[in-house]
PDB file of C-alpha atoms in Angstrom:
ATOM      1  CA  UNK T  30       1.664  -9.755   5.977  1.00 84.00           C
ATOM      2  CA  UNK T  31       2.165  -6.507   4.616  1.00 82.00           C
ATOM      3  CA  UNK T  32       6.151  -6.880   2.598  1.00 92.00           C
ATOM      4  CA  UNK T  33       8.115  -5.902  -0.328  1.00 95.00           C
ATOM      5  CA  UNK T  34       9.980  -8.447  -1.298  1.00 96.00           C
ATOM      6  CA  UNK T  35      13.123  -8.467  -3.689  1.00 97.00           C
ATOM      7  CA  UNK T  36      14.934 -11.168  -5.490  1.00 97.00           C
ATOM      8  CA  UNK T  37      17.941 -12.325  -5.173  1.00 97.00           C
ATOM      9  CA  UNK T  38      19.177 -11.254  -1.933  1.00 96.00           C
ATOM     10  CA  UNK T  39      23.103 -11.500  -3.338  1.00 96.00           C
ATOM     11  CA  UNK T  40      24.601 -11.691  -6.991  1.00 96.00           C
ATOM     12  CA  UNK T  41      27.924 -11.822  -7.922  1.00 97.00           C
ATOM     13  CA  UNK T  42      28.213 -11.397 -11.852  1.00 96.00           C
ATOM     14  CA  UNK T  43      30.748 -10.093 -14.219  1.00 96.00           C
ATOM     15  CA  UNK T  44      30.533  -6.689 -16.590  1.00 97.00           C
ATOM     16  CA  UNK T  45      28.471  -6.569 -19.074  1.00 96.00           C
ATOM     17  CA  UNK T  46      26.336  -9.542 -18.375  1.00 96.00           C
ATOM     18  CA  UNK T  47      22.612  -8.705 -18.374  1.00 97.00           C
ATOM     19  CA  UNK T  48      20.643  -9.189 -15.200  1.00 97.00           C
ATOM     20  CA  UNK T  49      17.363  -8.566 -13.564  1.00 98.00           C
ATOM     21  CA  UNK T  50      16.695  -7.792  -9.786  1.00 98.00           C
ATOM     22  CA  UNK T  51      12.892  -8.288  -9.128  1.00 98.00           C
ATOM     23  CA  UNK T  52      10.606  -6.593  -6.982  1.00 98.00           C
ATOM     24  CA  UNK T  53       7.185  -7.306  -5.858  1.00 98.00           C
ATOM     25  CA  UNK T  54       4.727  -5.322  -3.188  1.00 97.00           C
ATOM     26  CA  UNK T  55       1.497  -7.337  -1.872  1.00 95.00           C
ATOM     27  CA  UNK T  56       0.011  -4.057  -0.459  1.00 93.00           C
ATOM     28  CA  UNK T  57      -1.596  -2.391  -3.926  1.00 92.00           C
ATOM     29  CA  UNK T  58       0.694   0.724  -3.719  1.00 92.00           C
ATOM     30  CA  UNK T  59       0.679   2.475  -6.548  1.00 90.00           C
ATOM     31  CA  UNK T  60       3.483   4.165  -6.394  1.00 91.00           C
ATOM     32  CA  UNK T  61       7.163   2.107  -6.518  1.00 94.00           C
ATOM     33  CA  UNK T  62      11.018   2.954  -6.138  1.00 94.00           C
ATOM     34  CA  UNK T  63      14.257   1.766  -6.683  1.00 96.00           C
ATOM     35  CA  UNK T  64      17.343   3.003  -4.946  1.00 95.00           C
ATOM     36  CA  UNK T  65      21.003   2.315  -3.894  1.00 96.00           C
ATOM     37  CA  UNK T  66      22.828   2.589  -1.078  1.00 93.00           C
ATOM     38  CA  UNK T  67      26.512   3.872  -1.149  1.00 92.00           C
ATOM     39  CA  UNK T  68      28.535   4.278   1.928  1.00 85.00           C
ATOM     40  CA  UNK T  69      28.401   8.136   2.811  1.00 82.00           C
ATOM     41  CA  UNK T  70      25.784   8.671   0.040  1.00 85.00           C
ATOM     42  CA  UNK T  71      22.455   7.825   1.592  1.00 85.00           C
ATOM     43  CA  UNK T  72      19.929   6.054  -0.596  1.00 90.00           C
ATOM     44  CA  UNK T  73      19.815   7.593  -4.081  1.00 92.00           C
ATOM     45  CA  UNK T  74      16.775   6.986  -5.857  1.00 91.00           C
ATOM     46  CA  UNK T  75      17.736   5.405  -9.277  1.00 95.00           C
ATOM     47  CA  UNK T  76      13.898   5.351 -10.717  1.00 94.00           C
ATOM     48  CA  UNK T  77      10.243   5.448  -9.875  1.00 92.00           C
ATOM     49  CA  UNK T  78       6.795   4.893 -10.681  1.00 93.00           C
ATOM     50  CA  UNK T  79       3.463   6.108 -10.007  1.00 89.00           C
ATOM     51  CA  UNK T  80       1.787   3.614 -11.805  1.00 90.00           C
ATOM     52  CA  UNK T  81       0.995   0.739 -14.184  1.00 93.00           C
ATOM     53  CA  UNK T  82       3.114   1.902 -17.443  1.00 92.00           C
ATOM     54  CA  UNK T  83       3.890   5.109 -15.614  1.00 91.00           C
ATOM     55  CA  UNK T  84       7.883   5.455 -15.075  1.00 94.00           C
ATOM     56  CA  UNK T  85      10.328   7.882 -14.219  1.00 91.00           C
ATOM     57  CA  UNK T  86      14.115   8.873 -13.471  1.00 92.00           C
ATOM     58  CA  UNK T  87      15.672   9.238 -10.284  1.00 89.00           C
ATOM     59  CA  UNK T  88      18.642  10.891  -9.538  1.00 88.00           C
ATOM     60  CA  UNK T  89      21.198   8.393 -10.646  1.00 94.00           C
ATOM     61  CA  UNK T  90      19.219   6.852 -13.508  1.00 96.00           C
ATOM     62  CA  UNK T  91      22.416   6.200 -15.757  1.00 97.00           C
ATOM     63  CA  UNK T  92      22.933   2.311 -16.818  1.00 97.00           C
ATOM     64  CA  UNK T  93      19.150   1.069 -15.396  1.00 98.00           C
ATOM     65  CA  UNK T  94      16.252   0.474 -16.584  1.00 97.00           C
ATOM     66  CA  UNK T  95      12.500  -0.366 -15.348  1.00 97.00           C
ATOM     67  CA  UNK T  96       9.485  -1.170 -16.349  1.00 95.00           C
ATOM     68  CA  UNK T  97       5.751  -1.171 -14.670  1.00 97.00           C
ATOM     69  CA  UNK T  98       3.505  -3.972 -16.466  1.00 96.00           C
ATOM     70  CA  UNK T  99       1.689  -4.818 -13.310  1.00 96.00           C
ATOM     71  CA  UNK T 100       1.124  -2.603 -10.223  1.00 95.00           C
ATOM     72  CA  UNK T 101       3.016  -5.345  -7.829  1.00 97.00           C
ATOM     73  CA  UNK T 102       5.655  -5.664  -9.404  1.00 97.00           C
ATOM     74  CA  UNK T 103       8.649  -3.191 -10.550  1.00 98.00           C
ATOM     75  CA  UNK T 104      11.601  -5.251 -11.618  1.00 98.00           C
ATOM     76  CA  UNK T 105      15.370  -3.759 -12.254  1.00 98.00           C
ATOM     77  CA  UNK T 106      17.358  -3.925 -14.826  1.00 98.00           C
ATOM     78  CA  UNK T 107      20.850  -3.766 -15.612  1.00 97.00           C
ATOM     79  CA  UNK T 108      21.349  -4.728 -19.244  1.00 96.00           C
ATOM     80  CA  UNK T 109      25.544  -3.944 -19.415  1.00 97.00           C
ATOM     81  CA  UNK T 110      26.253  -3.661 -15.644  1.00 97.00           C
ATOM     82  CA  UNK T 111      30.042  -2.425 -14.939  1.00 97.00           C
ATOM     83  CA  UNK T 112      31.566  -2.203 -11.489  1.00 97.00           C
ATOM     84  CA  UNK T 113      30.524   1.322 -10.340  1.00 96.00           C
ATOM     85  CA  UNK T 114      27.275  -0.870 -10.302  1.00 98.00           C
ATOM     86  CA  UNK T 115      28.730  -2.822  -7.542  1.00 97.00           C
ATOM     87  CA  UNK T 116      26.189  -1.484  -4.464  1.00 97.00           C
ATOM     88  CA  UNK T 117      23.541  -2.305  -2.343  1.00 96.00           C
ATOM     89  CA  UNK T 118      19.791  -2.026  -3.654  1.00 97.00           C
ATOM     90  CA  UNK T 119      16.754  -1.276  -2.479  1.00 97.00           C
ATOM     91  CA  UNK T 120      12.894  -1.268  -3.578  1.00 97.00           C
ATOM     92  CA  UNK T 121      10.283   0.610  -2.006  1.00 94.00           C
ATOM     93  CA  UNK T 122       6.773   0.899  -2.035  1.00 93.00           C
ATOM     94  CA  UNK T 123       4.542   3.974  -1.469  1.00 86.00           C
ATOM     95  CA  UNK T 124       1.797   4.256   0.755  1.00 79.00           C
ATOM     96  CA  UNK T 125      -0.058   5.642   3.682  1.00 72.00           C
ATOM     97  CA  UNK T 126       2.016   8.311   3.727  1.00 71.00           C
ATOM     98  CA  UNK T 127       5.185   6.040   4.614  1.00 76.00           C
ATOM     99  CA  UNK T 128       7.477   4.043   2.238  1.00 82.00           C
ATOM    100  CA  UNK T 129       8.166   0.711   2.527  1.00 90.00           C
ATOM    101  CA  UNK T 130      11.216  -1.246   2.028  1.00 93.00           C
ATOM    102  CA  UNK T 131      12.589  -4.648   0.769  1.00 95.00           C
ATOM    103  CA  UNK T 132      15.480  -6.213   2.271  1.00 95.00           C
ATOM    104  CA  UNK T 133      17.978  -5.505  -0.147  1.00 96.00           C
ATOM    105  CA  UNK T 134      20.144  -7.141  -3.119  1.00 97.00           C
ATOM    106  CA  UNK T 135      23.859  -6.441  -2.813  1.00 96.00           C
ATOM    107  CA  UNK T 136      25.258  -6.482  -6.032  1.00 97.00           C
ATOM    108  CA  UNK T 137      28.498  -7.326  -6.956  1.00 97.00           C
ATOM    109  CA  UNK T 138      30.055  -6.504 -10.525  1.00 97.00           C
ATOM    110  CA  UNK T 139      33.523  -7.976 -10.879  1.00 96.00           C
TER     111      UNK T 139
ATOM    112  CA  UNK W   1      24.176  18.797  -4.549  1.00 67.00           C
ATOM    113  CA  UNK W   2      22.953  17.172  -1.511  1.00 76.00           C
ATOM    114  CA  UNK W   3      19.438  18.404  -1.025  1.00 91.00           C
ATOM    115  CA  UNK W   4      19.152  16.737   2.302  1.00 94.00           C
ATOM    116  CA  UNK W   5      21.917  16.998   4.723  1.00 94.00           C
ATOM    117  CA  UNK W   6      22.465  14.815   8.240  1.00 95.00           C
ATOM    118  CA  UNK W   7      25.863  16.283   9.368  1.00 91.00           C
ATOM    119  CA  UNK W   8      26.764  13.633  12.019  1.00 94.00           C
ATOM    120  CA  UNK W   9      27.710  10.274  10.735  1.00 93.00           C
ATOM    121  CA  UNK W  10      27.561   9.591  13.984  1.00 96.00           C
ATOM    122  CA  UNK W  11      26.260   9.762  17.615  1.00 97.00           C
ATOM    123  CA  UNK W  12      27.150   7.613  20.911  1.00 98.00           C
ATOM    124  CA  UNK W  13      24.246   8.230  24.025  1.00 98.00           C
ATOM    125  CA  UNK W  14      24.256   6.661  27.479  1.00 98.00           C
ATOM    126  CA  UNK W  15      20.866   4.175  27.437  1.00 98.00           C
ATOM    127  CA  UNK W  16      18.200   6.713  29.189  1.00 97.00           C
ATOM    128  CA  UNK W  17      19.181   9.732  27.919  1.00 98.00           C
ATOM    129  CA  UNK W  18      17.749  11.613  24.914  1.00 98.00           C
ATOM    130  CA  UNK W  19      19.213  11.397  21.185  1.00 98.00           C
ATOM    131  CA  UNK W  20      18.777  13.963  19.154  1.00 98.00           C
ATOM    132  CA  UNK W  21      19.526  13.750  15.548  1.00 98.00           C
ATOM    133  CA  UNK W  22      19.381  16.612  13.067  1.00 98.00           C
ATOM    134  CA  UNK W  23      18.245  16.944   9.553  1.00 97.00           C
ATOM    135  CA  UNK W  24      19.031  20.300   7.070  1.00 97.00           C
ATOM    136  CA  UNK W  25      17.202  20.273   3.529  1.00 97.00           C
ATOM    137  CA  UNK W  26      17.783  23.369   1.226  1.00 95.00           C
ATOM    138  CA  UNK W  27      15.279  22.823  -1.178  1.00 92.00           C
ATOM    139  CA  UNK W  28      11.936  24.803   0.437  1.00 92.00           C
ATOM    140  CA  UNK W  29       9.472  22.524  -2.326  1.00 91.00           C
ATOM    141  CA  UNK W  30       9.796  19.840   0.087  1.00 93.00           C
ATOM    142  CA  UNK W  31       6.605  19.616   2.262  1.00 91.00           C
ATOM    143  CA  UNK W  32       6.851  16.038   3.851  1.00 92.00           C
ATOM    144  CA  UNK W  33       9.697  14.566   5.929  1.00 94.00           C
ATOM    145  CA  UNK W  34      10.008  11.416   6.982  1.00 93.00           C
ATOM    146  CA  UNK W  35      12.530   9.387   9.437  1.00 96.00           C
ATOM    147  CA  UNK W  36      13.829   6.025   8.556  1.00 95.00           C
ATOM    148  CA  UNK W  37      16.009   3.158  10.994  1.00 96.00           C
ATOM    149  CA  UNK W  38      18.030   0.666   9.451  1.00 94.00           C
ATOM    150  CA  UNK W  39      19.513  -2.380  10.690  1.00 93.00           C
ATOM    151  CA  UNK W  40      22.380  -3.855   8.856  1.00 87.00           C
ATOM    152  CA  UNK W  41      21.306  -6.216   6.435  1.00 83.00           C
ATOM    153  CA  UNK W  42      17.493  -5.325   6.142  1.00 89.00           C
ATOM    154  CA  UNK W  43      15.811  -2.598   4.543  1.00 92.00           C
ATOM    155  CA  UNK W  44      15.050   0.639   6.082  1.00 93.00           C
ATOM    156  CA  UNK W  45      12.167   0.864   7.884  1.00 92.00           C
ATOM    157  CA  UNK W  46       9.474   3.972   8.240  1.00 91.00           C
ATOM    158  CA  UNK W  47       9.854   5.540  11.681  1.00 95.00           C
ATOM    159  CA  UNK W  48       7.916   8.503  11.946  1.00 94.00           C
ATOM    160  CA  UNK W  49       6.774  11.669   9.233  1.00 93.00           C
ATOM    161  CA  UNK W  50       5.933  15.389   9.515  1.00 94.00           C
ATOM    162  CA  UNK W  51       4.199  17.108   6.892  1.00 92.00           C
ATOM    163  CA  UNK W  52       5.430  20.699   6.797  1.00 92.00           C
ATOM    164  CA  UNK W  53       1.605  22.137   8.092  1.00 93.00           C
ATOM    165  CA  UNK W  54       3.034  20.616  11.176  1.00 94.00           C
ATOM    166  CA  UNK W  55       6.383  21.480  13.931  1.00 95.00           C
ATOM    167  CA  UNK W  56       5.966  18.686  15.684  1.00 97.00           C
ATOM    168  CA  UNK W  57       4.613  14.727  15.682  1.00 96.00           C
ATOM    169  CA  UNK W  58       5.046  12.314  18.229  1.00 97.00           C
ATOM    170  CA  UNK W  59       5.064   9.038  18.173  1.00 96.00           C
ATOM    171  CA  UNK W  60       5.729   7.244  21.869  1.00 97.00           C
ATOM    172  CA  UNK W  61       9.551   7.881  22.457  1.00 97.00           C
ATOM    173  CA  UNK W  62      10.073   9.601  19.252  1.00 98.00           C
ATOM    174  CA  UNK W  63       9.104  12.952  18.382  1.00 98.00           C
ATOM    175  CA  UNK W  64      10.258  14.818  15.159  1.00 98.00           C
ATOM    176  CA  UNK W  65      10.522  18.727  15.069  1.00 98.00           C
ATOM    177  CA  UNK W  66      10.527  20.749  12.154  1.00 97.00           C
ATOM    178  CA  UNK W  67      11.613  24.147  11.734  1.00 97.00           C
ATOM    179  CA  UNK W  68      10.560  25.835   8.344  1.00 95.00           C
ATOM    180  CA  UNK W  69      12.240  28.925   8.660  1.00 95.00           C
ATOM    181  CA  UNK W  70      15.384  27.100   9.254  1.00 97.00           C
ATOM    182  CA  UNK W  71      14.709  24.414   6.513  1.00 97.00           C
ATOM    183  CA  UNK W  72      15.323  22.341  10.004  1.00 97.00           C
ATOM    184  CA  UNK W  73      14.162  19.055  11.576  1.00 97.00           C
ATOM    185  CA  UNK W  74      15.356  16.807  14.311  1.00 98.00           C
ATOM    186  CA  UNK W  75      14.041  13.543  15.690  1.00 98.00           C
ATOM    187  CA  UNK W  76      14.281  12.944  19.454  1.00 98.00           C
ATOM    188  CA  UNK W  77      14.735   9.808  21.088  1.00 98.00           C
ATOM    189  CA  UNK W  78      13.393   9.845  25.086  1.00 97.00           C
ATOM    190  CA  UNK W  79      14.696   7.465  26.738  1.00 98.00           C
ATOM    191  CA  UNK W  80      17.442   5.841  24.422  1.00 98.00           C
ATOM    192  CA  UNK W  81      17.411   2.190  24.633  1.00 97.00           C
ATOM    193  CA  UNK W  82      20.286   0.112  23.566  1.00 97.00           C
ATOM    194  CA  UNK W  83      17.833  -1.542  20.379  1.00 96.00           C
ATOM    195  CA  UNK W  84      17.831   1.816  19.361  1.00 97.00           C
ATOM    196  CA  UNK W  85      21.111   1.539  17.507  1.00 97.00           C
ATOM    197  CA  UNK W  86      21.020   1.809  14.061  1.00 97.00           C
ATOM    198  CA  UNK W  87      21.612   4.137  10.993  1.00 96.00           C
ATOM    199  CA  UNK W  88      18.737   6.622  10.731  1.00 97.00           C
ATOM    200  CA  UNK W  89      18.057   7.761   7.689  1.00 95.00           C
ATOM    201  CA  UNK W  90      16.121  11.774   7.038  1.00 96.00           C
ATOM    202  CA  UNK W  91      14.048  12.177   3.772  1.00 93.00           C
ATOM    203  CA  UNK W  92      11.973  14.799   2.465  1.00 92.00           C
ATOM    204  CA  UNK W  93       9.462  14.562  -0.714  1.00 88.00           C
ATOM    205  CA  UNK W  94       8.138  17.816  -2.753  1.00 85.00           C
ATOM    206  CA  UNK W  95       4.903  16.273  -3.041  1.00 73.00           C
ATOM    207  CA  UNK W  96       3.312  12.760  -1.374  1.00 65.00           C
ATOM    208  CA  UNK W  97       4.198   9.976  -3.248  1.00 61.00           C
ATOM    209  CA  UNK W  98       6.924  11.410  -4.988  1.00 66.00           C
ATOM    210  CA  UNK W  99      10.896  11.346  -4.995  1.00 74.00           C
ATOM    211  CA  UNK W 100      12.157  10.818  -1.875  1.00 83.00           C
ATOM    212  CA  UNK W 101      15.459  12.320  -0.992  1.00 88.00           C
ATOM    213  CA  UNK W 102      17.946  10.888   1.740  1.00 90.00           C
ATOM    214  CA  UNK W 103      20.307  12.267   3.639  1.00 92.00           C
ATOM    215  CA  UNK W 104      23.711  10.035   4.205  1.00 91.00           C
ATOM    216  CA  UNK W 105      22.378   8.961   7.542  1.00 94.00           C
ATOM    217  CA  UNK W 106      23.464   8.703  11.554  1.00 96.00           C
ATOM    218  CA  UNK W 107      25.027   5.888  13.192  1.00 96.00           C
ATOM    219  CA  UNK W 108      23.200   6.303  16.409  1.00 98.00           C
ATOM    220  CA  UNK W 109      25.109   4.118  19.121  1.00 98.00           C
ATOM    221  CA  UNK W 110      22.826   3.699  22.473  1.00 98.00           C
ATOM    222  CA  UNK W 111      25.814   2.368  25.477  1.00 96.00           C
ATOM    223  CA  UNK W 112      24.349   0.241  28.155  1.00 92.00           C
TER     224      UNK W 112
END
């Protein structure tokens, strides 16, 4: 089955304590997202990338980072989170001319 | 500067009818537009697209319009059904495979 999956589902952690959402896509898309949701702010793409080693920002790229060392996977990283982190996530893979979600990691940062 | 607007938070229909749900953009790069549906507590999920060489793509009860001139779309729901509520999300790309940009989305509420 065709799926991007993301891991965890929920985490509750404090500020500044470094974490690392992961994301993995089964269906050899090249091209990977991450974004959050915020109420009344749509999905926001934080960063993407069109390729093994191949990254780039988003619009709200401030406080993440990524990195691309295989094609399936496109993990998240938060290395000082704070609590205007606190938000619901989302990656996405690219292809067929339609994106495809995971299920979401809402993030909490006390 | 939201690039992608979707005015209505939200929309009530009587099951049957037709929902319509509209979509402005202001930046004229884009040249693909996609609808998404989301369900609370999953991810979105990939309705139906519209490249801009295209007004109109169909897709059983849903059909997207786009206007160009207008820097307009609008997805159409014949007949509403009550699994039909959701939030649905607009997005339009400069180029395929690109940055996506979302609009805020539409709670669309289908009453039995």
């Amino acid at each position: 089955e065709a799926q991007v999956t993301q891991n965890p589902r929920y985490l509750i952690t404090v500020t500044g304590k470094k974490l690392t959402v992961t994301c993995s896509q089964n269906m050899n898309h090249e091209y990977m997202s991450w974004y959050r949701q915020d109420p009344g702010l749509g999905l926001r793409q934080i960063y993407y990338s069109m390729n093994v080693e191949v990254t780039d920002k988003g619009d709200v790229p401030e406080g993440y980072k990524v990195s691309r060392k295989e094609k399936r996977n496109f993990p998240l990283i938060l290395e000082s989170p704070s609590p205007n982190q606190t938000s619901l996530y989302f990656c996405a893979s690219w292809g067929n001319y339609e994106q495809f979600f995971g299920p979401g990691t809402r993030l909490t940062v006390l | 500067d939201q690039q992608v607007k979707q005015n209505s938070p939200s929309l009530s229909v009587q099951e049957g009818r037709i929902s319509i749900l509209n979509c402005d953009y202001t930046n004229s790069m884009f040249d693909y537009f996609l609808w998404y549906k989301k369900y609370p507590a999953e991810g979105p999920t990939f309705l139906i697209s519209i490249s801009s060489i295209k007004d109109k793509n169909e897709d059983g009860r849903f059909t997207v319009f786009l206007n160009k001139s207008a820097k307009h779309l609008s997805l159409h729901i014949v007949p509403s059904q009550p699994g039909d509520s959701a939030v649905y999300f607009c997005a339009a790309s400069a180029r395929y495979g690109n940055k996506l940009v979302f609009g805020a989305g539409t709670i669309l509420r289908v009453k039995s």
